[in-house]
Amino acid sequence: MIDGKRIAVVLPAYNAALTLMRTFREIPADIVDDVILTDDASSDETSAIARSLGIHTIVHARNTGYGGNQKTCYRAALERGADIVVMVHPDYQYSPKLILPMASMIASGHYDVVLASRILGKGALAGGMPLYKYVANRALTLVENLLLGQKLSEYHTGYRAWSREVLEKLPLEACSDDFVFDNQMLAQAAWFGFRTGEISCPTRYFDEASSINFKRSCVYGLQVLKTAVSYRLSRWKMAKAQIFFDEAATLQLREQDYSRGLRLDAVARN
């Protein structure tokens, strides 16, 4: 807890058995009140390891996709009373030790969203980010900043912190269940005028860390451009993209969620 605000860490997981324990051990237990993992129908021991660590564990009966996984994570965090929610991948690519400064930036009242940027500083290439991904990241970010009217160093990090107000306001159910969910969420935050801050974050690329392949990266890039263009056209009133206007698509909180074919297998944290 920071300044009376309850902190939850959410871990959207898929086949993260080899890296979950290392990630969990670096989560600062002195300020984090709740850790939630959603296992998106993994074929390994992800959920069993999560339970053994005392993590509140949710298991999807079928794979819902990266975005679908996060929707479950955020809904659970809100249901369990979080005031600030930090999302970090459980693949140990990012340092959980930065949860404290990220959550503190939101608790200060100065920011509503905080991104852990791999691009600020020199951590991306030094940490092993493939050159083509680095170049694509920089190019997409340039276009997005122009179309969204922002000044971010990157939009593609998998390490983010959100205030409760943001998660309750954004029409997240209108967003994709695929990888572009992250990008659409940031576009929504900009649309609704939320304040976004950044912090420099080292990154690690290694065999066990998750990463999408070249083909899926290309699809993701095209979807990112589509999101940015839709944002600008909507601002100019030349279009009306659903992800910005569907006010009924906010996360609906409930004890259990069967509407998307999920089986919630929850274990409270010790």
CSV table of C-alpha atoms in Angstrom, one decimal:
chain,number,residue,atom,x,y,z
A,1,MET,CA,0.0,0.0,0.0
A,2,ILE,CA,1.2,3.5,-0.9
A,3,ASP,CA,-0.4,6.6,0.7
A,4,GLY,CA,-3.4,4.5,1.6
A,5,LYS,CA,-3.9,3.1,-1.9
A,6,ARG,CA,-4.1,-0.6,-2.4
A,7,ILE,CA,-1.6,-1.9,-5.0
A,8,ALA,CA,-2.2,-5.0,-7.1
A,9,VAL,CA,0.2,-6.6,-9.6
A,10,VAL,CA,-1.3,-8.6,-12.4
A,11,LEU,CA,0.6,-11.2,-14.4
A,12,PRO,CA,-1.0,-12.2,-17.8
A,13,ALA,CA,0.6,-15.6,-18.3
A,14,TYR,CA,0.9,-18.2,-21.0
A,15,ASN,CA,3.4,-21.0,-20.6
A,16,ALA,CA,5.4,-19.0,-18.0
A,17,ALA,CA,6.5,-21.9,-15.8
A,18,LEU,CA,10.2,-21.4,-16.4
A,19,THR,CA,10.3,-17.7,-15.5
A,20,LEU,CA,7.3,-17.1,-13.1
A,21,MET,CA,9.2,-17.8,-9.9
A,22,ARG,CA,12.0,-15.4,-10.7
A,23,THR,CA,9.5,-12.7,-11.6
A,24,PHE,CA,7.5,-13.3,-8.4
A,25,ARG,CA,10.5,-13.2,-6.1
A,26,GLU,CA,11.4,-9.6,-7.3
A,27,ILE,CA,7.9,-8.2,-6.6
A,28,PRO,CA,8.2,-5.9,-3.6
A,29,ALA,CA,6.0,-7.6,-1.0
A,30,ASP,CA,6.3,-4.7,1.4
A,31,ILE,CA,4.1,-2.4,-0.8
A,32,VAL,CA,2.2,-4.9,-3.0
A,33,ASP,CA,-1.2,-6.0,-1.4
A,34,ASP,CA,-2.3,-8.4,-4.1
A,35,VAL,CA,-0.7,-10.5,-6.9
A,36,ILE,CA,-3.1,-11.9,-9.5
A,37,LEU,CA,-2.1,-14.3,-12.3
A,38,THR,CA,-4.3,-15.3,-15.2
A,39,ASP,CA,-3.2,-18.5,-16.9
A,40,ASP,CA,-4.5,-18.4,-20.5
A,41,ALA,CA,-4.8,-22.2,-20.9
A,42,SER,CA,-1.1,-22.9,-20.7
A,43,SER,CA,0.2,-26.4,-21.6
A,44,ASP,CA,2.9,-26.3,-18.8
A,45,GLU,CA,2.8,-26.0,-15.0
A,46,THR,CA,2.2,-22.2,-14.9
A,47,SER,CA,-0.9,-22.4,-12.7
A,48,ALA,CA,0.5,-25.0,-10.4
A,49,ILE,CA,3.6,-22.9,-9.7
A,50,ALA,CA,1.5,-19.8,-9.2
A,51,ARG,CA,-0.7,-21.6,-6.6
A,52,SER,CA,2.4,-22.9,-4.8
A,53,LEU,CA,3.6,-19.3,-4.6
A,54,GLY,CA,0.4,-18.2,-3.0
A,55,ILE,CA,-0.7,-16.1,-6.0
A,56,HIS,CA,-4.4,-15.5,-6.6
A,57,THR,CA,-4.7,-17.7,-9.7
A,58,ILE,CA,-7.3,-17.6,-12.5
A,59,VAL,CA,-7.3,-20.3,-15.2
A,60,HIS,CA,-8.9,-19.9,-18.6
A,61,ALA,CA,-10.5,-23.1,-19.9
A,62,ARG,CA,-9.5,-22.0,-23.4
A,63,ASN,CA,-7.0,-19.6,-24.8
A,64,THR,CA,-8.5,-16.1,-25.1
A,65,GLY,CA,-5.5,-14.2,-26.4
A,66,TYR,CA,-3.1,-11.7,-24.9
A,67,GLY,CA,-5.8,-9.0,-24.7
A,68,GLY,CA,-8.4,-11.3,-23.4
A,69,ASN,CA,-6.0,-12.4,-20.7
A,70,GLN,CA,-5.5,-8.8,-19.6
A,71,LYS,CA,-9.2,-8.1,-19.5
A,72,THR,CA,-9.6,-10.9,-16.9
A,73,CYS,CA,-6.6,-9.6,-15.0
A,74,TYR,CA,-7.9,-6.1,-14.7
A,75,ARG,CA,-11.4,-7.1,-13.9
A,76,ALA,CA,-10.1,-9.3,-11.0
A,77,ALA,CA,-7.9,-6.6,-9.7
A,78,LEU,CA,-10.8,-4.1,-9.5
A,79,GLU,CA,-13.1,-6.7,-7.9
A,80,ARG,CA,-10.4,-7.3,-5.3
A,81,GLY,CA,-10.3,-3.6,-4.4
A,82,ALA,CA,-7.1,-2.4,-6.1
A,83,ASP,CA,-6.6,1.4,-6.3
A,84,ILE,CA,-3.4,1.0,-8.5
A,85,VAL,CA,-2.8,-1.9,-10.8
A,86,VAL,CA,0.6,-2.7,-12.3
A,87,MET,CA,0.8,-5.2,-15.2
A,88,VAL,CA,4.1,-6.9,-15.8
A,89,HIS,CA,4.8,-10.0,-18.0
A,90,PRO,CA,5.8,-13.0,-15.9
A,91,ASP,CA,8.5,-13.9,-18.4
A,92,TYR,CA,11.2,-12.0,-16.5
A,93,GLN,CA,11.9,-9.7,-19.4
A,94,TYR,CA,11.2,-6.6,-17.2
A,95,SER,CA,12.3,-5.9,-13.7
A,96,PRO,CA,9.6,-6.1,-11.0
A,97,LYS,CA,11.8,-4.0,-8.8
A,98,LEU,CA,10.4,-0.9,-10.6
A,99,ILE,CA,6.8,-1.6,-9.3
A,100,LEU,CA,7.4,0.8,-6.4
A,101,PRO,CA,8.4,3.9,-8.4
A,102,MET,CA,5.7,3.2,-11.0
A,103,ALA,CA,3.0,2.9,-8.4
A,104,SER,CA,4.3,5.9,-6.6
A,105,MET,CA,4.0,8.1,-9.7
A,106,ILE,CA,0.3,7.3,-9.8
A,107,ALA,CA,-0.2,7.6,-6.0
A,108,SER,CA,1.3,11.0,-6.2
A,109,GLY,CA,-1.7,12.2,-8.2
A,110,HIS,CA,0.5,13.5,-11.0
A,111,TYR,CA,-0.1,10.6,-13.4
A,112,ASP,CA,-3.0,8.2,-14.3
A,113,VAL,CA,-0.9,5.9,-16.4
A,114,VAL,CA,2.8,5.0,-16.1
A,115,LEU,CA,4.8,3.1,-18.7
A,116,ALA,CA,8.2,1.3,-18.1
A,117,SER,CA,10.0,2.3,-21.3
A,118,ARG,CA,12.7,0.2,-22.8
A,119,ILE,CA,13.7,3.0,-25.1
A,120,LEU,CA,14.5,5.7,-22.5
A,121,GLY,CA,18.2,5.3,-21.9
A,122,LYS,CA,20.1,2.6,-23.7
A,123,GLY,CA,18.5,-0.5,-22.3
A,124,ALA,CA,16.7,-2.0,-25.3
A,125,LEU,CA,19.6,-3.0,-27.6
A,126,ALA,CA,21.9,-3.6,-24.6
A,127,GLY,CA,19.3,-6.1,-23.3
A,128,GLY,CA,19.2,-8.0,-26.5
A,129,MET,CA,16.2,-6.5,-28.3
A,130,PRO,CA,16.4,-7.6,-32.0
A,131,LEU,CA,17.4,-4.7,-34.2
A,132,TYR,CA,14.4,-5.0,-36.5
A,133,LYS,CA,12.1,-4.8,-33.4
A,134,TYR,CA,14.0,-1.7,-32.2
A,135,VAL,CA,13.7,0.0,-35.5
A,136,ALA,CA,10.0,-0.9,-35.9
A,137,ASN,CA,9.4,0.3,-32.3
A,138,ARG,CA,11.0,3.7,-33.0
A,139,ALA,CA,9.2,4.1,-36.4
A,140,LEU,CA,5.7,3.2,-35.0
A,141,THR,CA,6.2,5.4,-32.0
A,142,LEU,CA,7.0,8.4,-34.2
A,143,VAL,CA,3.8,7.9,-36.2
A,144,GLU,CA,1.7,7.3,-33.1
A,145,ASN,CA,3.0,10.4,-31.4
A,146,LEU,CA,2.1,12.5,-34.5
A,147,LEU,CA,-1.4,11.0,-34.8
A,148,LEU,CA,-2.2,10.8,-31.1
A,149,GLY,CA,-0.7,14.1,-30.1
A,150,GLN,CA,1.5,12.5,-27.5
A,151,LYS,CA,5.3,12.6,-26.7
A,152,LEU,CA,6.0,9.0,-25.5
A,153,SER,CA,9.3,7.2,-26.0
A,154,GLU,CA,7.4,3.9,-26.8
A,155,TYR,CA,3.9,2.4,-26.9
A,156,HIS,CA,4.9,-1.2,-26.9
A,157,THR,CA,6.2,-2.1,-23.5
A,158,GLY,CA,4.6,-4.9,-21.5
A,159,TYR,CA,5.1,-3.2,-18.2
A,160,ARG,CA,2.4,-0.6,-17.3
A,161,ALA,CA,0.7,0.9,-14.2
A,162,TRP,CA,-2.9,2.2,-14.2
A,163,SER,CA,-5.1,4.0,-11.7
A,164,ARG,CA,-8.4,2.5,-10.8
A,165,GLU,CA,-10.2,5.5,-12.4
A,166,VAL,CA,-8.6,4.6,-15.8
A,167,LEU,CA,-9.5,1.0,-15.6
A,168,GLU,CA,-13.1,1.8,-14.7
A,169,LYS,CA,-13.4,4.5,-17.5
A,170,LEU,CA,-11.8,2.9,-20.5
A,171,PRO,CA,-14.2,0.8,-22.8
A,172,LEU,CA,-11.7,-2.1,-22.7
A,173,GLU,CA,-14.2,-4.7,-23.8
A,174,ALA,CA,-14.3,-3.0,-27.2
A,175,CYS,CA,-10.6,-3.6,-27.6
A,176,SER,CA,-9.0,-6.6,-29.4
A,177,ASP,CA,-8.2,-9.8,-27.6
A,178,ASP,CA,-4.9,-10.0,-29.5
A,179,PHE,CA,-1.6,-8.3,-29.0
A,180,VAL,CA,-2.8,-4.9,-30.3
A,181,PHE,CA,-4.9,-4.6,-27.1
A,182,ASP,CA,-1.9,-2.9,-25.3
A,183,ASN,CA,-1.8,-0.2,-28.1
A,184,GLN,CA,-5.5,0.3,-28.2
A,185,MET,CA,-5.6,0.8,-24.4
A,186,LEU,CA,-3.0,3.6,-24.6
A,187,ALA,CA,-5.0,5.2,-27.5
A,188,GLN,CA,-8.1,5.1,-25.3
A,189,ALA,CA,-6.2,6.7,-22.4
A,190,ALA,CA,-5.1,9.5,-24.7
A,191,TRP,CA,-8.7,9.9,-26.0
A,192,PHE,CA,-10.1,10.4,-22.5
A,193,GLY,CA,-7.4,12.8,-21.5
A,194,PHE,CA,-5.6,10.7,-18.9
A,195,ARG,CA,-2.0,11.7,-18.0
A,196,THR,CA,0.7,9.3,-19.0
A,197,GLY,CA,4.2,9.3,-17.5
A,198,GLU,CA,7.2,7.1,-18.2
A,199,ILE,CA,10.2,5.6,-16.4
A,200,SER,CA,13.3,4.0,-17.9
A,201,CYS,CA,13.4,0.2,-17.6
A,202,PRO,CA,16.1,-2.3,-18.5
A,203,THR,CA,15.0,-5.3,-20.5
A,204,ARG,CA,16.2,-8.9,-21.0
A,205,TYR,CA,15.8,-11.0,-24.1
A,206,PHE,CA,16.6,-14.7,-23.6
A,207,ASP,CA,15.3,-18.0,-24.8
A,208,GLU,CA,12.7,-18.4,-22.0
A,209,ALA,CA,11.3,-14.9,-22.4
A,210,SER,CA,8.1,-14.6,-24.5
A,211,SER,CA,8.3,-12.9,-27.9
A,212,ILE,CA,6.1,-12.9,-31.0
A,213,ASN,CA,7.6,-14.0,-34.3
A,214,PHE,CA,8.3,-11.8,-37.3
A,215,LYS,CA,5.0,-12.5,-39.1
A,216,ARG,CA,2.9,-11.7,-36.0
A,217,SER,CA,5.0,-8.6,-35.4
A,218,CYS,CA,4.1,-7.4,-38.9
A,219,VAL,CA,0.4,-8.0,-38.3
A,220,TYR,CA,0.8,-6.1,-35.0
A,221,GLY,CA,2.5,-3.2,-36.7
A,222,LEU,CA,-0.4,-2.8,-39.2
A,223,GLN,CA,-2.9,-3.0,-36.4
A,224,VAL,CA,-1.1,-0.3,-34.5
A,225,LEU,CA,-1.1,2.0,-37.5
A,226,LYS,CA,-4.9,1.3,-38.0
A,227,THR,CA,-5.5,2.3,-34.3
A,228,ALA,CA,-3.6,5.5,-34.6
A,229,VAL,CA,-5.3,6.5,-37.9
A,230,SER,CA,-8.7,5.6,-36.4
A,231,TYR,CA,-7.9,7.9,-33.4
A,232,ARG,CA,-7.0,10.8,-35.7
A,233,LEU,CA,-10.0,10.4,-37.9
A,234,SER,CA,-12.2,10.2,-34.9
A,235,ARG,CA,-10.7,13.4,-33.5
A,236,TRP,CA,-11.4,15.1,-36.9
A,237,LYS,CA,-15.0,13.7,-36.7
A,238,MET,CA,-14.4,11.8,-40.0
A,239,ALA,CA,-15.0,8.4,-38.3
A,240,LYS,CA,-16.3,7.0,-35.1
A,241,ALA,CA,-14.1,4.1,-33.9
A,242,GLN,CA,-15.9,1.8,-31.5
A,243,ILE,CA,-13.0,1.6,-29.1
A,244,PHE,CA,-13.4,5.3,-28.3
A,245,PHE,CA,-17.2,5.7,-28.3
A,246,ASP,CA,-18.6,2.4,-26.9
A,247,GLU,CA,-19.3,3.6,-23.3
A,248,ALA,CA,-21.1,0.4,-22.5
A,249,ALA,CA,-17.9,-1.6,-23.1
A,250,THR,CA,-16.3,-0.9,-19.8
A,251,LEU,CA,-15.3,-3.9,-17.7
A,252,GLN,CA,-18.3,-5.4,-15.9
A,253,LEU,CA,-17.4,-6.5,-12.5
A,254,ARG,CA,-18.9,-9.7,-11.1
A,255,GLU,CA,-18.1,-12.6,-8.8
A,256,GLN,CA,-17.5,-15.0,-11.6
A,257,ASP,CA,-17.2,-14.6,-15.3
A,258,TYR,CA,-18.9,-17.2,-17.6
A,259,SER,CA,-19.8,-14.8,-20.4
A,260,ARG,CA,-16.6,-15.4,-22.4
A,261,GLY,CA,-16.4,-19.1,-21.7
A,262,LEU,CA,-14.0,-18.9,-18.8
A,263,ARG,CA,-13.6,-21.2,-15.8
A,264,LEU,CA,-12.3,-19.1,-12.9
A,265,ASP,CA,-10.2,-21.3,-10.6
A,266,ALA,CA,-9.1,-18.8,-8.0
A,267,VAL,CA,-6.8,-19.4,-5.1
A,268,ALA,CA,-6.3,-16.6,-2.5
A,269,ARG,CA,-2.8,-15.3,-1.9
A,270,ASN,CA,-1.3,-16.4,1.4
